[in-house]
C-alpha cells in the first residue's frame, strides 16, 4: 500500500475521462476480449481513514504510517477519496478500463495497527459497510474479510461471520502484525479457520516489520520500491520453511506482486530447503511443491510481460490471478499485460478470471 | 557463503572421481564446447580459517558466524579443506567439470568481521597468498582483491596494490560491513578507487545486517535459503536509489545469484523510482538504465534455465556472467545450465567467458 503520485495521477486521469461519460460509452461499444476480475482492489471507510490519523492507532511501531503521511497532502486526500468511493469514481473507472469485477479488500495496513479491541470493531464495521456495497452490485464486487490477527479469537469469529453470514469470498491479512508472522502458533486458529471455511488468505505487503526495517528506511525504500516485497516475501518463506503449510495442507494463500519474487527464487529455495536436510527447516515438501497445492500469485503492480511469461512457465497459468491495485495503480497496464505476454487463449482465461472464480468461489 | 551438506557432498564426489584419474582423462577427450570462466569461486587461507574460530573476530554482531558454526563439524572441516586447497582438490575438480578458469575471491564474510587493523593485515596476507597461486597457474586462476571496508584508507591502498602490483582483476566485498552499506559516504573512497582502477566490485551476499536480521533467524533462513538474497538485494537497491551510481558513473558492480532478484523486480523498481518523482530517491536514471551502464549479474547458485532465459530477455546476455560458487555448490549444474537455456551460440560465448574477460580484463 502506497501513494505513488505519478500512478495515482494516471489513475485519476483515467477516472475523470470515464466520469465525463464519453469514454464509458466508447468502453461499452469496445470489444472487451476478457472478463477481468481483480483480486487486489482496495477500499477504506471514512472512520478508518480518520482513525489512521488519530490516537487510535497506538498498537505498534508502524513504518507504514510514517510512509503514508510522508505523502503530499493533496495526493493523500485524493487517494483517500478514491478508497472510500464505490459508485462515483470506482465503477466508472472499472468500466473505462474493462474491469468486470473487483474483489474488494480493506487497504493496508488494515486494522493491524490498532489496539486489539479497536481493531476488531473497525474490522466489523468495514466488513458490514462493504457487504452493503456488494449487495448493491453483486455483479461488480465481491469482498475479502478484514480481520485483526492481534485478536485471534475475535478474528476467527469475524472470519466465520464474513463467509457464512455476509457471503464474502476470502480474507485479507497485511503481512506482519506487531512484528509477528502467521507461522507463529498464536495465529494458527486463523489459518485453521481459513482452511475450514475453504477461502484463500491474501497476504498483502506492508512496510517491513520493525526488526527488519532499518536498512530499508532510506531513499523511500520502505514501501513499494523495495520494503513491501522483502516483507511479504519473507512472510512467504516463513510459511514454507516452518512447515505451516504441512499443518494446514488445504490452506490457500495468495501473494501479490508476481509472488513477491518467490517464483524467481524457487530453484534456489528448492536447493536450500530440501525436506529433512537440516533440522532447522520444517517443511515436508519442496518449496516448489507448495505452488501445486497451497500457493497462488497475483500480477499486481508488475505489468511486465516477461515476468508473466516466466511465471507461466515456472509455476503454471493455473496459479496466477489478475489484479490492478486500485486505486494505487492504473488498470490499463494490467489489462494490456494479458495481451502482451504471448499467452494462449486458455491461459488468458485462467489468469483473467477463471482461477479467481475457482479459488474465491465467485459466482 | 554457506555450507550446504548435500551440495558439498555432490561436489566432493565429483572431486574424488576426478582425483582417480579416470574421469580427468575422459574429460580431456570429451568435447568441451565452451570456455567456462567462473567469477564467484571462493578460497581461504589457513590463518583466516583459524581466526574465524578465534577471538580475533570481535568487530561486529555477525549472524554469518553463528550460521557457519551451526554446520556439522565434519561438513565444516571438509569445506574448510576445500577452501584452502588449490592444486590437490580444486584443479582436478575444475578439469572434471570443464571449468577453464576461476576468478578467485576470499570466501564470505571475508575480513569484514575483524577489527580494522586485523582485517587489513588478513586482507594483505590473503592477497599475497592467492597472488602466488595465480602466478603458478596464470591460465587457470585470476583473483579479486580482498579488502577491509571498515578501514577505507587501508582498503584503497590495498586495492591499488592488488591491481597495480599483484595484477588482480577485481574486488570482492561481502555486502554490509558492521551494518553499513557502500552508498554511505565513508565508503565512497573505495568506489572511487574501483572506478579509477577500472575493475569491477563483486558484491557477494552475507547474512543480513543486524538491524534487518530478526525475522530471518528462524528455520535456517538467514543464509542461502533467504537472508543472503535479501541482504545483497537491499544493497543493490540502496546503490541505485541513493544516486551512488550517478556519483561514480563508470563504476562496475556485479551481483551473484542471478542478480539477487533485482532483474525480476526491475519493472516495479522503474515504476517506483522514477528520477525526480520523490525527493527521497536520488537516482538520476531509471533502475533498468543502470543495467546498461553499471550493473552485471552472475548465475551463481541458480541453475534454472527459465531464470536465465528471463534475464537474457530482460537485461541482455551481455550483462550476465558465469560462476559455480566453488566449493559450496557443484559445477556441473552451472555448466549444464548453459546448454539448457536455449541460448544462441553468441549468447553462450558471452555468458560463459566473454563478458567476464571483458569487464575483469582477463587475459
GROMACS .gro file of N, CA, C and O in nm, chain A residues 164-217:
model
  216
  164UNK      N    1  -1.991  -1.690   0.629
  164UNK     CA    2  -2.120  -1.759   0.644
  164UNK      C    3  -2.240  -1.664   0.645
  164UNK      O    4  -2.346  -1.697   0.593
  165UNK      N    5  -2.222  -1.545   0.703
  165UNK     CA    6  -2.336  -1.452   0.711
  165UNK      C    7  -2.332  -1.347   0.600
  165UNK      O    8  -2.434  -1.313   0.544
  166UNK      N    9  -2.211  -1.294   0.575
  166UNK     CA   10  -2.203  -1.183   0.479
  166UNK      C   11  -2.176  -1.231   0.337
  166UNK      O   12  -2.183  -1.152   0.243
  167UNK      N   13  -2.141  -1.358   0.320
  167UNK     CA   14  -2.119  -1.412   0.185
  167UNK      C   15  -1.991  -1.366   0.120
  167UNK      O   16  -1.983  -1.358  -0.003
  168UNK      N   17  -1.888  -1.336   0.200
  168UNK     CA   18  -1.759  -1.291   0.145
  168UNK      C   19  -1.682  -1.409   0.086
  168UNK      O   20  -1.722  -1.525   0.099
  169UNK      N   21  -1.568  -1.378   0.024
  169UNK     CA   22  -1.501  -1.480  -0.058
  169UNK      C   23  -1.356  -1.509  -0.024
  169UNK      O   24  -1.291  -1.590  -0.091
  170UNK      N   25  -1.301  -1.441   0.077
  170UNK     CA   26  -1.162  -1.465   0.114
  170UNK      C   27  -1.128  -1.377   0.232
  170UNK      O   28  -1.217  -1.315   0.292
  171UNK      N   29  -0.999  -1.373   0.264
  171UNK     CA   30  -0.952  -1.298   0.381
  171UNK      C   31  -0.831  -1.214   0.341
  171UNK      O   32  -0.747  -1.259   0.264
  172UNK      N   33  -0.821  -1.095   0.398
  172UNK     CA   34  -0.704  -1.011   0.371
  172UNK      C   35  -0.624  -0.995   0.500
  172UNK      O   36  -0.678  -0.961   0.605
  173UNK      N   37  -0.494  -1.024   0.492
  173UNK     CA   38  -0.403  -1.000   0.604
  173UNK      C   39  -0.281  -0.927   0.547
  173UNK      O   40  -0.224  -0.969   0.447
  174UNK      N   41  -0.245  -0.817   0.613
  174UNK     CA   42  -0.135  -0.734   0.564
  174UNK      C   43  -0.005  -0.773   0.633
  174UNK      O   44   0.043  -0.705   0.724
  175UNK      N   45   0.050  -0.882   0.591
  175UNK     CA   46   0.178  -0.936   0.639
  175UNK      C   47   0.189  -0.933   0.791
  175UNK      O   48   0.098  -0.977   0.859
  176UNK      N   49   0.299  -0.880   0.845
  176UNK     CA   50   0.324  -0.892   0.988
  176UNK      C   51   0.219  -0.817   1.071
  176UNK      O   52   0.160  -0.719   1.026
  177UNK      N   53   0.200  -0.867   1.193
  177UNK     CA   54   0.118  -0.794   1.291
  177UNK      C   55   0.205  -0.773   1.413
  177UNK      O   56   0.248  -0.871   1.475
  178UNK      N   57   0.236  -0.648   1.443
  178UNK     CA   58   0.318  -0.618   1.559
  178UNK      C   59   0.451  -0.695   1.551
  178UNK      O   60   0.504  -0.741   1.652
  179UNK      N   61   0.503  -0.711   1.429
  179UNK     CA   62   0.631  -0.779   1.409
  179UNK      C   63   0.623  -0.931   1.411
  179UNK      O   64   0.727  -0.997   1.408
  180UNK      N   65   0.504  -0.986   1.415
  180UNK     CA   66   0.490  -1.133   1.418
  180UNK      C   67   0.425  -1.185   1.289
  180UNK      O   68   0.353  -1.112   1.220
  181UNK      N   69   0.454  -1.312   1.261
  181UNK     CA   70   0.415  -1.372   1.133
  181UNK      C   71   0.321  -1.491   1.153
  181UNK      O   72   0.320  -1.553   1.260
  182UNK      N   73   0.248  -1.525   1.048
  182UNK     CA   74   0.141  -1.624   1.058
  182UNK      C   75   0.188  -1.766   1.087
  182UNK      O   76   0.107  -1.851   1.121
  183UNK      N   77   0.320  -1.793   1.072
  183UNK     CA   78   0.369  -1.926   1.109
  183UNK      C   79   0.373  -1.944   1.261
  183UNK      O   80   0.385  -2.057   1.310
  184UNK      N   81   0.362  -1.836   1.337
  184UNK     CA   82   0.370  -1.845   1.483
  184UNK      C   83   0.239  -1.900   1.539
  184UNK      O   84   0.129  -1.866   1.492
  185UNK      N   85   0.250  -1.986   1.640
  185UNK     CA   86   0.138  -2.069   1.685
  185UNK      C   87   0.016  -1.987   1.725
  185UNK      O   88  -0.098  -2.031   1.706
  186UNK      N   89   0.038  -1.868   1.777
  186UNK     CA   90  -0.076  -1.788   1.820
  186UNK      C   91  -0.174  -1.759   1.706
  186UNK      O   92  -0.292  -1.733   1.730
  187UNK      N   93  -0.122  -1.761   1.582
  187UNK     CA   94  -0.208  -1.730   1.466
  187UNK      C   95  -0.270  -1.855   1.401
  187UNK      O   96  -0.348  -1.842   1.306
  188UNK      N   97  -0.232  -1.973   1.450
  188UNK     CA   98  -0.281  -2.094   1.384
  188UNK      C   99  -0.433  -2.104   1.379
  188UNK      O  100  -0.488  -2.156   1.280
  189UNK      N  101  -0.506  -2.056   1.483
  189UNK     CA  102  -0.653  -2.062   1.472
  189UNK      C  103  -0.706  -1.989   1.348
  189UNK      O  104  -0.806  -2.031   1.289
  190UNK      N  105  -0.637  -1.883   1.308
  190UNK     CA  106  -0.679  -1.808   1.189
  190UNK      C  107  -0.660  -1.894   1.063
  190UNK      O  108  -0.746  -1.900   0.975
  191UNK      N  109  -0.545  -1.963   1.057
  191UNK     CA  110  -0.518  -2.047   0.941
  191UNK      C  111  -0.614  -2.166   0.938
  191UNK      O  112  -0.662  -2.206   0.831
  192UNK      N  113  -0.642  -2.220   1.056
  192UNK     CA  114  -0.735  -2.332   1.065
  192UNK      C  115  -0.874  -2.291   1.016
  192UNK      O  116  -0.941  -2.365   0.943
  193UNK      N  117  -0.915  -2.171   1.055
  193UNK     CA  118  -1.047  -2.123   1.013
  193UNK      C  119  -1.053  -2.101   0.862
  193UNK      O  120  -1.151  -2.137   0.796
  194UNK      N  121  -0.945  -2.046   0.807
  194UNK     CA  122  -0.942  -2.022   0.661
  194UNK      C  123  -0.952  -2.154   0.586
  194UNK      O  124  -1.024  -2.166   0.486
  195UNK      N  125  -0.880  -2.254   0.637
  195UNK     CA  126  -0.885  -2.386   0.574
  195UNK      C  127  -1.026  -2.445   0.586
  195UNK      O  128  -1.080  -2.498   0.489
  196UNK      N  129  -1.083  -2.436   0.706
  196UNK     CA  130  -1.215  -2.495   0.728
  196UNK      C  131  -1.323  -2.425   0.644
  196UNK      O  132  -1.414  -2.489   0.593
  197UNK      N  133  -1.308  -2.294   0.629
  197UNK     CA  134  -1.406  -2.217   0.552
  197UNK      C  135  -1.380  -2.224   0.402
  197UNK      O  136  -1.458  -2.174   0.322
  198UNK      N  137  -1.266  -2.283   0.365
  198UNK     CA  138  -1.228  -2.304   0.225
  198UNK      C  139  -1.227  -2.175   0.143
  198UNK      O  140  -1.284  -2.168   0.034
  199UNK      N  141  -1.163  -2.075   0.200
  199UNK     CA  142  -1.145  -1.950   0.126
  199UNK      C  143  -0.999  -1.906   0.142
  199UNK      O  144  -0.937  -1.928   0.247
  200UNK      N  145  -0.940  -1.840   0.039
  200UNK     CA  146  -0.798  -1.804   0.043
  200UNK      C  147  -0.769  -1.686   0.137
  200UNK      O  148  -0.852  -1.598   0.156
  201UNK      N  149  -0.649  -1.689   0.192
  201UNK     CA  150  -0.594  -1.571   0.260
  201UNK      C  151  -0.505  -1.498   0.160
  201UNK      O  152  -0.414  -1.558   0.103
  202UNK      N  153  -0.534  -1.372   0.140
  202UNK     CA  154  -0.448  -1.288   0.056
  202UNK      C  155  -0.350  -1.219   0.149
  202UNK      O  156  -0.390  -1.139   0.234
  203UNK      N  157  -0.222  -1.252   0.137
  203UNK     CA  158  -0.122  -1.185   0.221
  203UNK      C  159  -0.067  -1.066   0.143
  203UNK      O  160   0.008  -1.081   0.047
  204UNK      N  161  -0.112  -0.949   0.186
  204UNK     CA  162  -0.075  -0.825   0.118
  204UNK      C  163   0.046  -0.765   0.187
  204UNK      O  164   0.061  -0.776   0.309
  205UNK      N  165   0.136  -0.700   0.115
  205UNK     CA  166   0.251  -0.637   0.181
  205UNK      C  167   0.212  -0.521   0.272
  205UNK      O  168   0.104  -0.464   0.260
  206UNK      N  169   0.299  -0.493   0.363
  206UNK     CA  170   0.303  -0.364   0.431
  206UNK      C  171   0.452  -0.334   0.451
  206UNK      O  172   0.538  -0.414   0.412
  207UNK      N  173   0.484  -0.222   0.511
  207UNK     CA  174   0.625  -0.191   0.531
  207UNK      C  175   0.687  -0.294   0.625
  207UNK      O  176   0.619  -0.357   0.705
  208UNK      N  177   0.820  -0.315   0.612
  208UNK     CA  178   0.886  -0.422   0.686
  208UNK      C  179   0.863  -0.411   0.837
  208UNK      O  180   0.853  -0.301   0.892
  209UNK      N  181   0.858  -0.527   0.901
  209UNK     CA  182   0.841  -0.530   1.046
  209UNK      C  183   0.958  -0.458   1.112
  209UNK      O  184   1.068  -0.452   1.056
  210UNK      N  185   0.936  -0.400   1.230
  210UNK     CA  186   1.038  -0.312   1.290
  210UNK      C  187   1.177  -0.376   1.303
  210UNK      O  188   1.278  -0.308   1.281
  211UNK      N  189   1.183  -0.504   1.331
  211UNK     CA  190   1.313  -0.570   1.349
  211UNK      C  191   1.385  -0.597   1.218
  211UNK      O  192   1.494  -0.655   1.217
  212UNK      N  193   1.324  -0.557   1.108
  212UNK     CA  194   1.385  -0.580   0.976
  212UNK      C  195   1.398  -0.450   0.897
  212UNK      O  196   1.459  -0.448   0.790
  213UNK      N  197   1.344  -0.342   0.948
  213UNK     CA  198   1.320  -0.226   0.863
  213UNK      C  199   1.442  -0.135   0.840
  213UNK      O  200   1.453  -0.071   0.735
  214UNK      N  201   1.534  -0.129   0.935
  214UNK     CA  202   1.632  -0.020   0.936
  214UNK      C  203   1.704   0.004   0.802
  214UNK      O  204   1.706   0.118   0.754
  215UNK      N  205   1.762  -0.099   0.737
  215UNK     CA  206   1.834  -0.068   0.612
  215UNK      C  207   1.742  -0.028   0.497
  215UNK      O  208   1.789   0.009   0.391
  216UNK      N  209   1.609  -0.036   0.519
  216UNK     CA  210   1.515  -0.001   0.413
  216UNK      C  211   1.442   0.129   0.442
  216UNK      O  212   1.340   0.159   0.379
  217UNK      N  213   1.492   0.209   0.536
  217UNK     CA  214   1.424   0.334   0.569
  217UNK      C  215   1.482   0.453   0.495
  217UNK      O  216   1.427   0.562   0.501
   0.00000   0.00000   0.00000
